[in-house]
PDB file of C-alpha atoms in Angstrom:
ATOM      1  CA  GLN A   1     -10.969   5.339  -1.845  1.00 79.00           C
ATOM      2  CA  VAL A   2      -7.499   4.565  -3.190  1.00 83.00           C
ATOM      3  CA  GLN A   3      -6.865   0.983  -4.276  1.00 90.00           C
ATOM      4  CA  LEU A   4      -3.399  -0.424  -4.916  1.00 93.00           C
ATOM      5  CA  VAL A   5      -2.499  -3.401  -7.118  1.00 95.00           C
ATOM      6  CA  GLU A   6       1.000  -4.894  -7.146  1.00 97.00           C
ATOM      7  CA  SER A   7       2.503  -6.824 -10.045  1.00 97.00           C
ATOM      8  CA  GLY A   8       5.840  -7.862 -11.473  1.00 98.00           C
ATOM      9  CA  GLY A   9       6.990 -10.513  -9.051  1.00 97.00           C
ATOM     10  CA  GLY A  10       8.486 -13.819 -10.113  1.00 97.00           C
ATOM     11  CA  LEU A  11      11.376 -16.237  -9.835  1.00 98.00           C
ATOM     12  CA  VAL A  12      14.858 -14.905 -10.480  1.00 98.00           C
ATOM     13  CA  GLN A  13      18.397 -16.111  -9.857  1.00 98.00           C
ATOM     14  CA  VAL A  14      20.807 -14.491  -7.452  1.00 98.00           C
ATOM     15  CA  GLY A  15      22.194 -11.307  -8.954  1.00 98.00           C
ATOM     16  CA  GLY A  16      19.208 -10.852 -11.235  1.00 98.00           C
ATOM     17  CA  SER A  17      16.698  -8.028 -11.484  1.00 98.00           C
ATOM     18  CA  LEU A  18      12.962  -7.487 -11.276  1.00 98.00           C
ATOM     19  CA  ARG A  19      10.745  -4.437 -11.501  1.00 98.00           C
ATOM     20  CA  LEU A  20       7.635  -4.327  -9.382  1.00 98.00           C
ATOM     21  CA  SER A  21       4.703  -2.064 -10.136  1.00 97.00           C
ATOM     22  CA  CYS A  22       2.121  -0.589  -7.785  1.00 95.00           C
ATOM     23  CA  ALA A  23      -0.822   0.761  -9.741  1.00 93.00           C
ATOM     24  CA  ALA A  24      -3.096   3.148  -7.869  1.00 89.00           C
ATOM     25  CA  SER A  25      -6.710   3.918  -8.645  1.00 86.00           C
ATOM     26  CA  GLY A  26      -8.888   6.515  -6.991  1.00 79.00           C
ATOM     27  CA  ARG A  27      -7.129   9.680  -5.820  1.00 72.00           C
ATOM     28  CA  PRO A  28      -3.502   8.753  -5.227  1.00 67.00           C
ATOM     29  CA  PHE A  29      -2.405  12.354  -5.705  1.00 67.00           C
ATOM     30  CA  ASP A  30      -3.940  12.992  -2.290  1.00 75.00           C
ATOM     31  CA  SER A  31      -1.349  10.674  -0.787  1.00 85.00           C
ATOM     32  CA  TYR A  32       1.588  11.768   1.322  1.00 92.00           C
ATOM     33  CA  ALA A  33       3.649   8.761   0.271  1.00 93.00           C
ATOM     34  CA  ILE A  34       3.547   5.315  -1.255  1.00 94.00           C
ATOM     35  CA  GLY A  35       5.722   2.643   0.300  1.00 96.00           C
ATOM     36  CA  TRP A  36       6.933  -0.840  -0.519  1.00 98.00           C
ATOM     37  CA  PHE A  37       7.078  -3.428   2.232  1.00 98.00           C
ATOM     38  CA  ARG A  38       7.861  -7.147   2.238  1.00 98.00           C
ATOM     39  CA  GLN A  39       7.036 -10.135   4.365  1.00 98.00           C
ATOM     40  CA  SER A  40       8.736 -13.509   4.539  1.00 95.00           C
ATOM     41  CA  PRO A  41       7.206 -16.603   6.192  1.00 90.00           C
ATOM     42  CA  GLY A  42       7.447 -16.346   9.954  1.00 93.00           C
ATOM     43  CA  LYS A  43       8.606 -12.733   9.866  1.00 95.00           C
ATOM     44  CA  GLU A  44       6.875  -9.431  10.335  1.00 96.00           C
ATOM     45  CA  ARG A  45       6.219  -7.117   7.444  1.00 96.00           C
ATOM     46  CA  GLU A  46       9.222  -4.827   6.988  1.00 97.00           C
ATOM     47  CA  PHE A  47       9.752  -1.508   5.284  1.00 98.00           C
ATOM     48  CA  VAL A  48      11.652  -1.548   1.991  1.00 98.00           C
ATOM     49  CA  ALA A  49      11.314   1.883   0.371  1.00 98.00           C
ATOM     50  CA  SER A  50       8.990   4.848   0.079  1.00 97.00           C
ATOM     51  CA  ILE A  51       8.457   7.852  -2.141  1.00 96.00           C
ATOM     52  CA  ARG A  52       6.579  11.030  -1.390  1.00 94.00           C
ATOM     53  CA  TRP A  53       3.886  11.654  -3.957  1.00 86.00           C
ATOM     54  CA  SER A  54       4.720  15.357  -4.068  1.00 86.00           C
ATOM     55  CA  GLY A  55       8.391  16.105  -4.534  1.00 86.00           C
ATOM     56  CA  GLY A  56       9.528  12.536  -5.019  1.00 89.00           C
ATOM     57  CA  ILE A  57      11.685  12.290  -1.894  1.00 95.00           C
ATOM     58  CA  THR A  58      12.764   8.672  -1.432  1.00 97.00           C
ATOM     59  CA  THR A  59      13.694   6.611   1.611  1.00 97.00           C
ATOM     60  CA  TYR A  60      15.242   3.126   1.699  1.00 98.00           C
ATOM     61  CA  ALA A  61      15.866   0.399   4.204  1.00 98.00           C
ATOM     62  CA  ASP A  62      19.576  -0.136   4.800  1.00 98.00           C
ATOM     63  CA  SER A  63      19.323  -3.690   3.469  1.00 97.00           C
ATOM     64  CA  VAL A  64      18.335  -2.515  -0.019  1.00 98.00           C
ATOM     65  CA  LYS A  65      20.229   0.782  -0.382  1.00 98.00           C
ATOM     66  CA  GLY A  66      22.240   0.820  -3.572  1.00 97.00           C
ATOM     67  CA  ARG A  67      20.355  -2.159  -5.009  1.00 98.00           C
ATOM     68  CA  PHE A  68      16.710  -1.042  -5.145  1.00 98.00           C
ATOM     69  CA  THR A  69      15.288   2.109  -6.694  1.00 98.00           C
ATOM     70  CA  ILE A  70      11.777   3.444  -6.107  1.00 98.00           C
ATOM     71  CA  SER A  71      10.195   5.801  -8.612  1.00 96.00           C
ATOM     72  CA  ARG A  72       6.777   7.091  -9.595  1.00 92.00           C
ATOM     73  CA  ASP A  73       4.899   7.979 -12.753  1.00 90.00           C
ATOM     74  CA  ASN A  74       2.326  10.620 -11.839  1.00 85.00           C
ATOM     75  CA  VAL A  75       0.549  10.318 -15.190  1.00 87.00           C
ATOM     76  CA  LYS A  76       0.092   6.562 -14.846  1.00 90.00           C
ATOM     77  CA  ASN A  77      -0.507   6.755 -11.081  1.00 89.00           C
ATOM     78  CA  THR A  78       2.058   4.001 -10.661  1.00 92.00           C
ATOM     79  CA  VAL A  79       4.987   3.495  -8.318  1.00 94.00           C
ATOM     80  CA  TYR A  80       7.829   1.190  -9.344  1.00 97.00           C
ATOM     81  CA  LEU A  81      10.434  -0.726  -7.403  1.00 98.00           C
ATOM     82  CA  GLN A  82      13.456  -1.609  -9.508  1.00 98.00           C
ATOM     83  CA  MET A  83      15.311  -4.405  -7.746  1.00 98.00           C
ATOM     84  CA  ASP A  84      18.856  -5.191  -8.886  1.00 98.00           C
ATOM     85  CA  ARG A  85      21.528  -7.565  -7.561  1.00 98.00           C
ATOM     86  CA  LEU A  86      18.853  -9.622  -5.875  1.00 98.00           C
ATOM     87  CA  GLU A  87      19.832 -11.885  -2.995  1.00 97.00           C
ATOM     88  CA  PRO A  88      18.097 -14.936  -1.488  1.00 96.00           C
ATOM     89  CA  GLU A  89      17.250 -12.761   1.535  1.00 96.00           C
ATOM     90  CA  ASP A  90      15.063 -10.622  -0.727  1.00 97.00           C
ATOM     91  CA  THR A  91      12.641 -13.517  -1.164  1.00 97.00           C
ATOM     92  CA  ALA A  92       9.277 -12.377   0.175  1.00 98.00           C
ATOM     93  CA  VAL A  93       5.809 -11.203  -0.712  1.00 98.00           C
ATOM     94  CA  TYR A  94       6.059  -7.540  -1.613  1.00 98.00           C
ATOM     95  CA  TYR A  95       3.236  -5.141  -0.808  1.00 98.00           C
ATOM     96  CA  CYS A  96       2.649  -1.490  -1.510  1.00 96.00           C
ATOM     97  CA  GLY A  97       0.786   0.738   0.876  1.00 95.00           C
ATOM     98  CA  ARG A  98      -0.381   4.322   1.023  1.00 93.00           C
ATOM     99  CA  LYS A  99       0.249   6.912   3.686  1.00 94.00           C
ATOM    100  CA  SER A 100      -2.430   9.587   3.395  1.00 91.00           C
ATOM    101  CA  THR A 101      -0.684  12.110   5.668  1.00 91.00           C
ATOM    102  CA  ILE A 102       2.625  12.233   7.490  1.00 91.00           C
ATOM    103  CA  LEU A 103       0.891  11.235  10.741  1.00 93.00           C
ATOM    104  CA  MET A 104      -1.084   8.288   9.396  1.00 93.00           C
ATOM    105  CA  PRO A 105       0.196   4.730   9.081  1.00 94.00           C
ATOM    106  CA  TYR A 106       0.442   2.964   5.748  1.00 95.00           C
ATOM    107  CA  ARG A 107      -2.911   1.556   4.601  1.00 92.00           C
ATOM    108  CA  ASN A 108      -4.764   0.509   1.439  1.00 90.00           C
ATOM    109  CA  TRP A 109      -2.524  -2.532   1.066  1.00 92.00           C
ATOM    110  CA  GLY A 110      -2.608  -4.434  -2.195  1.00 89.00           C
ATOM    111  CA  GLN A 111      -2.743  -8.220  -2.501  1.00 93.00           C
ATOM    112  CA  GLY A 112       1.036  -8.534  -2.767  1.00 97.00           C
ATOM    113  CA  THR A 113       3.334 -10.049  -5.356  1.00 98.00           C
ATOM    114  CA  GLN A 114       5.717 -12.947  -4.686  1.00 98.00           C
ATOM    115  CA  VAL A 115       9.436 -12.492  -5.320  1.00 98.00           C
ATOM    116  CA  THR A 116      11.607 -15.605  -5.122  1.00 98.00           C
ATOM    117  CA  VAL A 117      15.377 -15.422  -5.505  1.00 98.00           C
ATOM    118  CA  SER A 118      17.051 -18.770  -6.111  1.00 96.00           C
ATOM    119  CA  SER A 119      20.689 -19.468  -5.313  1.00 89.00           C
TER     120      SER A 119
END
């Protein structure tokens, strides 16, 4: 069973940067993709970015294109989300999830890490 643990959140000013980490234990190499999602109070969880475990193809939400970069370290079994030029609208709890196959939904959610962008 794959377990995911997020870290790296914190408080940052507008325009600042943070790097989130999603450490995977178990057999993450069996995954189709790892994705980052976020959820703000009163809102549904929304997709941020994803990366295919094999091949490294990345996908981004329009709201973060050009500002966020997702990457993976296969040796460390870790997926990163580099967040630059942060905006107050990026404030949320960030979660990583695993998609085992192209047909399956994201699962194996971690506990989340809080990102707060102050203006």
